[in-house]
Amino acid sequence: MAEKVLMKGNEAIAEAAIMAGCRHYFGYPITPQTEIAAYMAKRMPKIGGTFLQAESEIAAINMVYGVSSTGKRVMTSSSSPGISLKGEGISYLAGTDLPAVIVNAQRGGPGLGGIQPSQADYFQATRGGGHGDYHILVLAPSSVQEMAELTIKAFELADEYLMPAMVLADGTTGQMMEPVSFDFEIKEPPAKPWATTGTKCARPHNISNSLYLDPEKLERINNERYARYEIIKEKEQRAEEYLTDDADIIVAAFGISARIAKNAVDAARAKGIKAGLIRPITVWPFPDKAFRKAAEHAKRFISVELSMGQMIEDVKLSIECKAPVDLCYRSGGMIPSPQQVLEAIEKAAKEVK
Amino acid sequence: MRYKRVTLVAGHYGSGKTNIAVNMAIELSSQRDRVAIADLDIVNPYYRTLDSRAELEAAGVKLIVSPYANSNLDIPALPQEMYAIIDDQGLSCVIDVGGDDSGAVALGRLAPKLREEDDYDMFLIANRFRPLTRTAAEVAQVRYEIEVASGLKFTGVINNSNLGADTTAETVLSSLQFGRECAEATGLPLIATTVEASLYDALKDQVPDLFPMKLQKRPVD
């Protein structure tokens, strides 16, 4: 087994991308994800890869489009305001059915906001983020180990379903240091017969394009794409379920919030409250099966978020309002304490008695 | 540990400089009357000496830090009071330098006076479990880059090999060879091997110059 190393979450993402065969990275600095670019700048030249600091986030995402068209694994990363700038390019990637990995180490917003951690880009990530009808795969790591694991997973899923995949991290998971093992088995990427690699006069031209002159054709392509999304919703939901089997109170939290929530769930159990945690690992597709199952016995839900309340809507939708859903949150870069979450659980427990 | 008037703590990004600087400043405060810690980190806006403000103030250590540290203003600002390090020679000082050569640039302004006074140590911090400094040769390269950027020469190496919360006595013991190799590759003396305080008793008879450390609090467990 490979020896563990001590890494920042951002560094773990970069190293995992390299392991997954990514040899092209295009970025633009923004706190709190700059270590990804810094790490790539040091590593890529040593392994024959390309690190390029683009002149802007918009340039970087369009370089990603270009490399993805050639069938190579490619990544970019940014933080909230920079991801907004990439929105147009992400929509183009989705509209062209191109795989790519995009990392968002979220920071406080809206606007320039601040550099402390946040989860307020949940709507943006899970609804697509740019213009038009589309989704992207969204994976939400809650440890440095998962930053590595889910980055590799993002490359695999993006190639499998031919769409962009996002690693939705935050300022804390990006900056914190934890031991991480890179003991991963990397699957060979699938063949990419659609790649623009030159016809060599032996096949028709491959074209990367999201413009359709015929609206009927565009509608048909959209319908085909949404049929694929249904398969993803069926097959790719991922969630960690912790003490949920007998739980009266279900806490829903992803990423860094889930670590705080887990401590609070343990504290609640110690006080005799039957609390459990569902931690969505994919936030698109949202793990609604886990929530529907829990709603068969749970009496109340609490969504814990570093935002004014965004995932709470998906929790409500997935349980079809069978139980009340409370919100426990901090925003603007602040983090709830386990005590704050415990108090929310205790309050909910009183309500269901 | 025996300290000169100024102790500079420098090394690779994420090698553990801030934790070491805070612990040194607190130890130094029991040996000297007027002690300061200067946070000259212009690279990382997170995990700063300021996180240990309560412990430092309790030990009577003066904190020289940019007013923007730990705020949302993400600029490479230096504290105005940093000139006390060279102007006030009655002050004993530990300097937490930013990571890599890009962090060491901040020392340029202080370097001529520090060289002239010649009462400083500059320690190279190395952690074998950091992915880009796993070998003594890589550590020696970082040493060279920092010396060029800072205009100051290192005077010793500190082996800070650890795996965060997974660190055991075995982790430390498995890094001793690395520590010796770093000293050999750089031609610098090995000043200390660090260990989290709870492991100190288990290792103190096996590891020379063992330096016990109390670690800064983490924002989330």
Coordinates of C-alpha atoms in Angstrom, one line a residue:
Chain A
M1 CA 0.0 0.0 0.0
A2 CA 1.2 3.5 -0.9
E3 CA 2.5 5.5 2.1
K4 CA 0.2 8.3 3.2
V5 CA 1.3 11.9 2.7
L6 CA 0.1 15.1 4.4
M7 CA -1.7 17.4 2.0
K8 CA -3.9 20.4 1.6
G9 CA -7.2 19.5 0.0
N10 CA -6.4 21.6 -3.0
E11 CA -3.1 19.8 -3.5
A12 CA -4.8 16.4 -3.2
I13 CA -7.2 17.4 -6.0
A14 CA -4.3 18.4 -8.2
E15 CA -2.3 15.2 -7.5
A16 CA -5.4 13.1 -8.0
A17 CA -6.1 14.7 -11.4
I18 CA -2.6 13.9 -12.5
M19 CA -3.1 10.3 -11.4
A20 CA -6.3 10.2 -13.4
G21 CA -4.3 11.0 -16.5
C22 CA -5.0 14.7 -16.6
R23 CA -2.1 16.3 -18.4
H24 CA -3.7 19.7 -19.2
Y25 CA -4.7 22.2 -16.6
F26 CA -5.8 25.8 -17.3
G27 CA -6.5 28.2 -14.4
Y28 CA -6.4 31.6 -13.0
P29 CA -5.5 32.4 -9.4
I30 CA -8.2 33.1 -6.8
T31 CA -8.2 32.3 -3.1
P32 CA -9.0 29.8 -1.7
Q33 CA -8.0 27.4 -4.5
T34 CA -4.8 28.8 -5.8
E35 CA -2.8 25.9 -4.4
I36 CA -4.3 23.8 -7.2
A37 CA -2.6 26.0 -9.8
A38 CA 0.6 26.3 -7.8
Y39 CA 0.8 22.5 -7.5
M40 CA 0.1 22.0 -11.2
A41 CA 2.7 24.6 -12.1
K42 CA 5.3 22.6 -10.2
R43 CA 4.3 19.1 -11.2
M44 CA 3.1 19.4 -14.9
P45 CA 6.4 20.3 -16.4
K46 CA 8.1 17.3 -14.7
I47 CA 5.7 14.8 -16.3
G48 CA 5.3 16.3 -19.8
G49 CA 2.0 17.9 -19.0
T50 CA 0.7 21.5 -19.7
F51 CA 0.1 24.0 -16.9
L52 CA -1.1 27.3 -18.3
Q53 CA -2.1 30.4 -16.3
A54 CA -4.7 31.9 -18.6
E55 CA -5.4 35.6 -18.9
S56 CA -8.8 35.1 -17.3
E57 CA -11.3 32.4 -16.1
I58 CA -13.2 32.8 -19.3
A59 CA -10.0 32.0 -21.3
A60 CA -9.2 29.1 -19.1
I61 CA -12.6 27.4 -19.5
N62 CA -12.4 27.8 -23.3
M63 CA -9.0 26.2 -23.3
V64 CA -10.6 23.3 -21.5
Y65 CA -13.2 23.1 -24.2
G66 CA -10.5 22.9 -26.8
V67 CA -8.5 20.2 -25.1
S68 CA -11.6 18.2 -24.2
S69 CA -12.6 18.2 -27.9
T70 CA -9.3 16.4 -28.7
G71 CA -10.3 13.6 -26.2
K72 CA -7.8 14.4 -23.5
R73 CA -8.6 14.6 -19.8
V74 CA -8.5 18.2 -18.8
M75 CA -9.3 20.3 -15.7
T76 CA -9.7 23.8 -14.5
S77 CA -10.4 25.2 -11.0
S78 CA -11.6 28.4 -9.4
S79 CA -13.6 29.8 -6.6
S80 CA -17.1 31.2 -6.6
P81 CA -16.7 34.5 -8.6
G82 CA -14.4 32.8 -11.0
I83 CA -16.9 29.9 -11.5
S84 CA -19.5 32.5 -12.4
L85 CA -17.2 33.7 -15.1
K86 CA -16.7 30.2 -16.4
G87 CA -20.5 29.7 -16.6
E88 CA -20.8 30.4 -20.3
G89 CA -18.0 28.0 -21.1
I90 CA -19.5 25.3 -18.9
S91 CA -22.8 25.7 -20.8
Y92 CA -20.9 25.3 -24.1
L93 CA -19.2 22.1 -22.8
A94 CA -22.6 20.7 -21.7
G95 CA -24.1 21.7 -25.1
T96 CA -21.4 20.0 -26.9
D97 CA -21.4 16.8 -24.7
L98 CA -17.8 17.2 -23.7
P99 CA -16.3 15.8 -20.6
A100 CA -14.2 18.0 -18.3
V101 CA -13.5 18.5 -14.6
I102 CA -14.2 21.8 -12.9
V103 CA -13.3 22.4 -9.3
N104 CA -15.1 25.1 -7.2
A105 CA -13.5 25.8 -3.8
Q106 CA -16.5 27.9 -2.7
R107 CA -16.0 31.2 -0.8
G108 CA -18.4 33.6 0.8
G109 CA -20.7 35.6 -1.4
P110 CA -22.5 37.1 -3.3
G111 CA -20.3 39.4 -5.3
L112 CA -16.6 39.5 -4.4
G113 CA -17.8 38.3 -0.9
G114 CA -14.9 37.0 1.0
I115 CA -12.2 34.3 1.2
Q116 CA -13.7 32.2 4.0
P117 CA -15.6 28.9 3.2
S118 CA -19.1 28.8 1.9
Q119 CA -21.6 26.4 0.3
A120 CA -23.7 29.2 -1.3
D121 CA -22.9 28.0 -4.9
Y122 CA -25.2 25.0 -4.4
F123 CA -28.0 26.3 -6.6
Q124 CA -25.4 27.4 -9.3
A125 CA -23.8 24.0 -9.3
T126 CA -26.8 21.7 -9.1
R127 CA -28.9 23.6 -11.6
G128 CA -26.1 23.8 -14.2
G129 CA -24.8 27.3 -13.5
G130 CA -24.9 28.8 -17.0
H131 CA -27.6 29.4 -19.6
G132 CA -29.8 26.8 -21.1
D133 CA -31.2 23.4 -20.2
Y134 CA -28.4 21.3 -18.8
H135 CA -26.9 19.7 -15.7
I136 CA -23.4 18.9 -14.7
L137 CA -22.3 16.1 -12.4
V138 CA -21.5 17.5 -8.9
L139 CA -19.5 15.7 -6.3
A140 CA -19.1 17.1 -2.8
P141 CA -16.0 15.9 -0.8
S142 CA -15.9 16.3 3.0
S143 CA -12.2 15.3 3.7
V144 CA -8.9 15.6 2.0
Q145 CA -9.0 11.9 1.2
E146 CA -12.3 12.5 -0.6
M147 CA -10.9 15.5 -2.5
A148 CA -8.6 13.0 -4.1
E149 CA -11.1 10.2 -4.5
L150 CA -13.9 12.3 -6.0
T151 CA -11.6 14.1 -8.4
I152 CA -10.7 10.7 -9.9
K153 CA -14.4 9.8 -9.9
A154 CA -15.3 13.1 -11.6
F155 CA -13.0 12.3 -14.5
E156 CA -14.5 8.8 -14.8
L157 CA -18.1 10.0 -14.7
A158 CA -17.4 12.9 -17.1
D159 CA -16.0 10.5 -19.7
E160 CA -18.7 7.9 -19.1
Y161 CA -21.6 10.4 -19.5
L162 CA -19.9 12.9 -21.8
M163 CA -20.6 15.9 -19.7
P164 CA -18.7 18.3 -17.3
A165 CA -18.3 17.1 -13.7
M166 CA -17.7 19.5 -10.8
V167 CA -15.9 18.9 -7.6
L168 CA -17.8 21.2 -5.2
A169 CA -15.4 21.9 -2.4
D170 CA -15.1 24.9 -0.2
G171 CA -12.4 27.1 1.5
T172 CA -12.0 24.7 4.4
T173 CA -11.7 21.5 2.5
G174 CA -9.4 23.2 0.1
Q175 CA -7.1 24.6 2.8
M176 CA -7.1 22.0 5.6
M177 CA -4.3 19.5 5.8
E178 CA -4.9 15.8 6.4
P179 CA -3.2 12.6 5.7
V180 CA -4.2 11.1 2.3
S181 CA -3.5 7.8 0.6
F182 CA -3.2 7.7 -3.2
D183 CA -3.8 4.0 -3.3
F184 CA -6.2 4.2 -6.3
E185 CA -6.8 1.9 -9.2
I186 CA -7.1 4.0 -12.3
K187 CA -9.3 2.7 -15.0
E188 CA -8.3 3.1 -18.6
P189 CA -10.4 6.0 -20.1
P190 CA -13.0 4.9 -22.6
A191 CA -12.3 5.3 -26.4
K192 CA -13.3 8.7 -27.7
P193 CA -14.2 8.2 -31.4
W194 CA -15.8 11.6 -31.4
A195 CA -12.5 13.4 -30.7
T196 CA -11.1 16.0 -33.1
T197 CA -7.8 14.3 -33.7
G198 CA -7.5 14.6 -37.4
T199 CA -9.3 12.5 -40.0
K200 CA -6.1 11.3 -41.7
C201 CA -8.5 11.1 -44.7
A202 CA -9.9 7.9 -43.2
R203 CA -13.2 9.2 -41.6
P204 CA -15.6 12.0 -41.8
H205 CA -14.8 15.2 -39.8
N206 CA -15.6 15.2 -36.1
I207 CA -17.0 18.6 -35.0
S208 CA -17.2 20.1 -31.5
N209 CA -20.2 22.4 -31.6
S210 CA -23.2 23.6 -29.6
L211 CA -24.8 25.7 -32.4
Y212 CA -27.8 24.2 -34.1
L213 CA -29.3 25.9 -37.2
D214 CA -32.4 23.8 -37.0
P215 CA -34.5 24.2 -33.8
E216 CA -36.1 20.8 -34.2
K217 CA -32.7 19.2 -34.1
L218 CA -31.7 21.2 -31.0
E219 CA -34.9 20.1 -29.3
R220 CA -34.2 16.5 -30.2
I221 CA -30.6 16.7 -28.8
N222 CA -31.9 18.3 -25.6
N223 CA -34.4 15.5 -25.2
E224 CA -31.7 12.9 -25.8
R225 CA -29.5 14.6 -23.2
Y226 CA -32.2 14.7 -20.6
A227 CA -32.9 11.0 -21.2
R228 CA -29.3 10.4 -20.3
Y229 CA -29.7 12.6 -17.1
E230 CA -32.5 10.2 -16.1
I231 CA -30.1 7.2 -16.3
I232 CA -27.6 9.2 -14.2
K233 CA -30.3 9.9 -11.6
E234 CA -31.0 6.3 -11.4
K235 CA -27.5 4.9 -11.3
E236 CA -25.2 7.5 -9.9
Q237 CA -26.7 8.8 -6.7
R238 CA -24.2 8.6 -3.8
A239 CA -24.7 9.4 -0.1
E240 CA -23.3 8.4 3.2
E241 CA -26.0 7.3 5.7
Y242 CA -25.0 7.5 9.3
L243 CA -27.2 6.2 12.1
T244 CA -30.3 6.7 9.9
D245 CA -32.0 3.3 10.3
D246 CA -33.9 4.2 13.5
A247 CA -33.6 7.9 13.3
D248 CA -36.4 10.3 14.3
I249 CA -34.4 13.3 13.2
I250 CA -32.4 13.3 10.0
V251 CA -29.7 15.9 9.6
A252 CA -28.8 16.6 5.9
A253 CA -25.4 18.1 5.2
F254 CA -22.8 17.8 2.5
G255 CA -19.1 18.6 2.4
I256 CA -17.6 20.4 5.4
S257 CA -21.0 20.9 7.0
A258 CA -21.4 17.2 7.2
R259 CA -18.3 16.8 9.5
I260 CA -19.8 19.4 11.9
A261 CA -23.2 17.7 11.7
K262 CA -21.8 14.3 12.4
N263 CA -20.2 15.5 15.6
A264 CA -23.6 17.0 16.5
V265 CA -25.4 13.8 15.7
D266 CA -23.0 11.8 18.0
A267 CA -23.6 14.4 20.7
A268 CA -27.4 14.1 20.2
R269 CA -27.3 10.3 20.4
A270 CA -25.3 10.6 23.7
K271 CA -28.3 12.5 25.0
G272 CA -30.7 9.8 23.9
I273 CA -32.0 11.6 20.8
K274 CA -32.4 9.3 17.8
A275 CA -30.6 11.5 15.3
G276 CA -29.0 10.4 12.0
L277 CA -27.1 12.0 9.1
I278 CA -27.5 11.8 5.4
R279 CA -24.5 13.2 3.6
P280 CA -25.0 13.7 -0.1
I281 CA -21.8 12.8 -1.9
T282 CA -23.4 13.6 -5.2
V283 CA -25.4 16.7 -5.0
W284 CA -26.4 16.4 -8.6
P285 CA -27.8 13.8 -9.0
F286 CA -29.3 14.5 -5.6
P287 CA -29.5 11.3 -3.5
D288 CA -33.3 11.4 -3.2
K289 CA -33.6 7.7 -2.7
A290 CA -31.8 7.9 0.6
F291 CA -34.0 10.7 1.7
R292 CA -37.3 9.0 0.6
K293 CA -36.2 5.9 2.5
A294 CA -35.5 7.9 5.7
A295 CA -38.8 9.7 5.3
E296 CA -40.6 6.4 5.9
H297 CA -39.8 6.7 9.6
A298 CA -38.1 10.1 10.3
K299 CA -40.3 12.7 11.8
R300 CA -38.3 15.8 11.1
F301 CA -35.4 16.8 8.9
I302 CA -32.7 19.5 9.4
S303 CA -30.6 20.9 6.5
V304 CA -27.2 22.2 7.7
E305 CA -25.6 24.5 5.2
L306 CA -23.0 27.3 4.8
S307 CA -25.6 29.3 3.0
M308 CA -28.9 31.0 3.5
G309 CA -30.6 27.7 2.7
Q310 CA -30.3 26.1 -0.7
M311 CA -30.0 22.3 -0.4
I312 CA -33.1 22.5 1.9
E313 CA -35.2 22.8 -1.3
D314 CA -33.9 19.5 -2.6
V315 CA -34.4 17.9 0.8
K316 CA -38.1 19.1 0.8
L317 CA -38.6 17.9 -2.8
S318 CA -37.0 14.5 -2.3
I319 CA -39.2 13.7 0.7
E320 CA -42.3 15.3 -1.0
C321 CA -42.9 17.3 2.2
K322 CA -43.7 14.2 4.3
A323 CA -42.0 15.8 7.3
P324 CA -41.1 19.4 8.2
V325 CA -37.6 20.5 7.3
D326 CA -35.7 23.0 9.4
L327 CA -32.7 25.0 8.4
C328 CA -29.5 25.4 10.5
Y329 CA -27.0 27.7 8.8
R330 CA -24.3 30.3 8.8
S331 CA -23.4 32.4 5.8
G332 CA -20.8 34.9 4.5
G333 CA -17.9 32.6 5.3
M334 CA -18.9 31.7 8.9
I335 CA -19.1 28.1 10.0
P336 CA -21.8 26.7 12.4
S337 CA -20.4 25.1 15.6
P338 CA -21.4 21.5 16.5
Q339 CA -23.2 23.1 19.5
Q340 CA -25.4 25.2 17.1
V341 CA -26.3 22.0 15.2
L342 CA -26.9 20.1 18.4
E343 CA -29.3 22.8 19.6
A344 CA -31.2 22.6 16.3
I345 CA -31.5 18.8 16.8
E346 CA -32.7 19.2 20.3
K347 CA -35.3 21.7 19.2
A348 CA -36.5 19.4 16.5
A349 CA -36.6 16.5 19.0
K350 CA -38.9 18.5 21.2
E351 CA -41.2 19.2 18.3
V352 CA -41.7 15.6 17.3
K353 CA -42.4 14.4 20.9
Chain B
M1 CA 16.4 25.3 23.0
R2 CA 19.0 28.1 23.0
Y3 CA 17.9 31.1 20.9
K4 CA 19.7 34.0 19.3
R5 CA 18.0 37.4 19.3
V6 CA 16.2 36.6 16.0
T7 CA 14.9 33.2 15.0
L8 CA 13.6 32.9 11.4
V9 CA 11.3 29.9 10.6
A10 CA 11.2 29.2 6.9
G11 CA 10.6 26.3 4.5
H12 CA 8.3 24.7 2.1
Y13 CA 4.6 25.7 1.9
G14 CA 2.7 23.7 4.5
S15 CA 5.8 22.3 6.2
G16 CA 4.6 23.4 9.7
K17 CA 6.4 26.8 10.1
T18 CA 3.6 28.6 11.9
N19 CA 3.1 25.9 14.5
I20 CA 6.8 25.8 15.2
A21 CA 7.2 29.6 15.3
V22 CA 4.3 29.8 17.9
N23 CA 5.9 27.1 20.1
M24 CA 9.3 28.7 19.9
A25 CA 8.0 32.1 20.8
I26 CA 6.2 30.7 23.8
E27 CA 9.4 28.8 24.9
L28 CA 11.5 31.9 24.3
S29 CA 9.2 34.0 26.5
S30 CA 10.3 31.9 29.5
Q31 CA 13.9 32.7 28.8
R32 CA 13.8 36.4 27.8
D33 CA 11.9 39.5 29.0
R34 CA 10.7 41.1 25.8
V35 CA 9.6 38.6 23.2
A36 CA 7.7 39.1 20.0
I37 CA 6.5 36.8 17.2
A38 CA 6.3 38.5 13.7
D39 CA 4.0 37.0 11.1
L40 CA 5.5 37.9 7.8
D41 CA 3.5 35.4 5.8
I42 CA 2.6 37.1 2.5
V43 CA 1.5 33.8 0.9
N44 CA -1.2 32.2 2.9
P45 CA -4.2 34.1 4.3
Y46 CA -5.3 31.2 6.4
Y47 CA -3.8 29.4 9.5
R48 CA -1.9 32.3 10.8
T49 CA -0.1 33.0 14.1
L50 CA -3.2 35.1 14.9
D51 CA -5.1 31.8 15.5
S52 CA -2.9 31.4 18.6
R53 CA -3.4 34.9 19.9
A54 CA -4.8 33.8 23.3
E55 CA -1.9 31.5 24.0
L56 CA 0.7 34.0 22.8
E57 CA -0.7 36.8 24.9
A58 CA -1.0 34.6 28.0
A59 CA 2.8 34.0 27.6
G60 CA 3.4 37.7 27.2
V61 CA 4.5 37.4 23.6
K62 CA 3.9 40.5 21.5
L63 CA 2.2 39.7 18.2
I64 CA 3.5 41.6 15.2
V65 CA 0.9 40.9 12.5
S66 CA -0.7 42.6 9.5
P67 CA -4.1 44.1 10.4
Y68 CA -5.5 42.2 7.5
A69 CA -4.4 38.7 8.6
N70 CA -7.4 36.3 8.9
S71 CA -9.7 39.0 7.3
N72 CA -11.3 38.9 3.9
L73 CA -8.7 41.3 2.5
D74 CA -6.5 38.9 0.5
I75 CA -3.4 41.0 -0.1
P76 CA 0.2 40.3 0.7
A77 CA 0.4 42.9 3.4
L78 CA 3.3 43.2 5.9
P79 CA 2.8 44.7 9.4
Q80 CA 4.1 48.2 9.9
E81 CA 5.6 47.2 13.2
M82 CA 8.0 44.7 11.5
Y83 CA 10.7 47.3 11.6
A84 CA 10.9 46.8 15.4
I85 CA 12.6 43.5 14.6
I86 CA 15.7 45.4 13.4
D87 CA 15.3 48.7 15.1
D88 CA 14.7 47.4 18.6
Q89 CA 17.7 45.2 19.5
G90 CA 16.4 44.7 23.0
L91 CA 13.5 42.6 21.5
S92 CA 13.9 38.9 21.0
C93 CA 12.0 37.8 18.1
V94 CA 10.7 34.7 16.2
I95 CA 9.7 35.3 12.6
D96 CA 7.1 33.2 10.9
V97 CA 8.1 33.4 7.2
G98 CA 5.7 32.6 4.3
G99 CA 6.2 29.4 2.4
D100 CA 8.7 28.7 -0.3
D101 CA 10.8 31.4 -2.0
S102 CA 7.7 33.5 -2.8
G103 CA 7.2 33.8 1.0
A104 CA 10.8 34.5 1.8
V105 CA 10.8 37.6 -0.5
A106 CA 9.3 39.4 2.5
L107 CA 12.7 39.1 4.3
G108 CA 14.6 41.2 1.8
R109 CA 13.9 44.4 3.6
L110 CA 15.3 43.0 6.9
A111 CA 18.1 41.0 5.5
P112 CA 21.0 43.6 5.4
K113 CA 20.4 44.7 9.0
L114 CA 20.1 41.0 10.2
R115 CA 23.3 40.1 8.4
E116 CA 25.1 43.1 9.9
E117 CA 24.0 42.4 13.5
D118 CA 24.7 38.7 13.0
D119 CA 22.7 37.5 15.9
Y120 CA 20.1 35.3 14.1
D121 CA 19.3 31.7 13.3
M122 CA 17.3 30.7 10.3
F123 CA 15.8 27.3 10.4
L124 CA 14.7 25.2 7.4
I125 CA 11.6 23.2 8.3
A126 CA 11.1 19.9 6.5
N127 CA 8.3 17.3 6.6
R128 CA 9.0 14.1 4.8
F129 CA 5.3 13.5 4.4
R130 CA 4.7 16.6 2.3
P131 CA 4.4 15.4 -1.3
L132 CA 6.9 17.9 -2.9
T133 CA 9.6 17.5 -0.2
R134 CA 9.8 13.8 0.2
T135 CA 13.6 13.6 -0.3
A136 CA 16.6 15.4 1.1
A137 CA 17.4 16.6 -2.5
E138 CA 14.1 18.3 -2.8
V139 CA 14.5 19.9 0.6
A140 CA 18.0 21.1 -0.4
Q141 CA 16.4 22.7 -3.5
V142 CA 13.9 24.6 -1.4
R143 CA 16.7 25.7 0.8
Y144 CA 18.6 27.2 -2.1
E145 CA 15.5 29.0 -3.5
I146 CA 14.7 30.5 -0.1
E147 CA 18.2 31.7 0.4
V148 CA 18.3 33.4 -3.0
A149 CA 14.9 35.1 -2.4
S150 CA 15.6 36.2 1.2
G151 CA 19.2 37.2 1.1
L152 CA 19.8 35.2 4.2
K153 CA 21.6 31.9 4.9
F154 CA 20.1 29.1 6.8
T155 CA 21.8 28.0 10.0
G156 CA 20.0 24.7 10.7
V157 CA 17.4 22.1 9.7
I158 CA 14.4 21.1 11.8
N159 CA 12.8 17.8 11.0
N160 CA 9.0 18.4 11.4
S161 CA 7.9 15.1 9.7
N162 CA 4.3 14.4 10.6
L163 CA 1.0 13.1 9.2
G164 CA -1.3 15.4 11.0
A165 CA -3.8 13.6 13.2
D166 CA -2.5 10.2 12.0
T167 CA 1.0 10.9 13.5
T168 CA 2.3 8.1 15.8
A169 CA 5.7 7.5 17.5
E170 CA 6.4 5.2 14.5
T171 CA 5.8 8.1 12.1
V172 CA 8.4 10.2 13.8
L173 CA 10.9 7.3 14.1
S174 CA 10.5 6.5 10.4
S175 CA 11.5 10.0 9.6
L176 CA 14.8 10.2 11.5
Q177 CA 16.9 9.0 8.6
F178 CA 15.3 11.7 6.4
G179 CA 16.2 14.3 9.0
R180 CA 19.8 13.2 9.0
E181 CA 19.8 13.1 5.2
C182 CA 18.5 16.7 5.0
A183 CA 21.3 17.8 7.3
E184 CA 23.8 16.1 5.1
A185 CA 22.4 17.3 1.8
T186 CA 22.4 20.9 3.0
G187 CA 25.5 20.9 5.1
L188 CA 23.5 22.3 7.9
P189 CA 23.2 21.0 11.5
L190 CA 20.1 19.1 12.5
I191 CA 18.7 21.4 15.2
A192 CA 15.7 19.5 16.4
T193 CA 13.1 16.9 15.6
T194 CA 9.6 18.0 16.5
V195 CA 6.8 16.0 18.0
E196 CA 3.3 16.7 19.2
A197 CA 3.5 17.1 23.0
S198 CA 1.5 13.9 23.8
L199 CA 4.1 11.8 22.0
Y200 CA 7.1 13.4 23.7
D201 CA 7.5 11.0 26.6
A202 CA 7.4 8.0 24.4
L203 CA 10.2 9.3 22.2
K204 CA 12.4 11.5 24.3
D205 CA 14.9 8.8 25.1
Q206 CA 15.1 7.6 21.5
V207 CA 15.3 10.9 19.6
P208 CA 18.0 13.5 20.2
D209 CA 17.0 17.2 20.4
L210 CA 13.3 16.4 20.5
F211 CA 11.1 19.5 20.5
P212 CA 7.6 19.1 21.9
M213 CA 4.9 21.1 20.3
K214 CA 1.4 22.2 21.2
L215 CA -0.6 22.4 17.9
Q216 CA -2.9 25.2 16.8
K217 CA -6.6 24.6 16.9
R218 CA -8.3 23.4 13.8
P219 CA -11.5 25.2 12.5
V220 CA -13.3 21.9 12.0
D221 CA -12.6 18.4 13.3

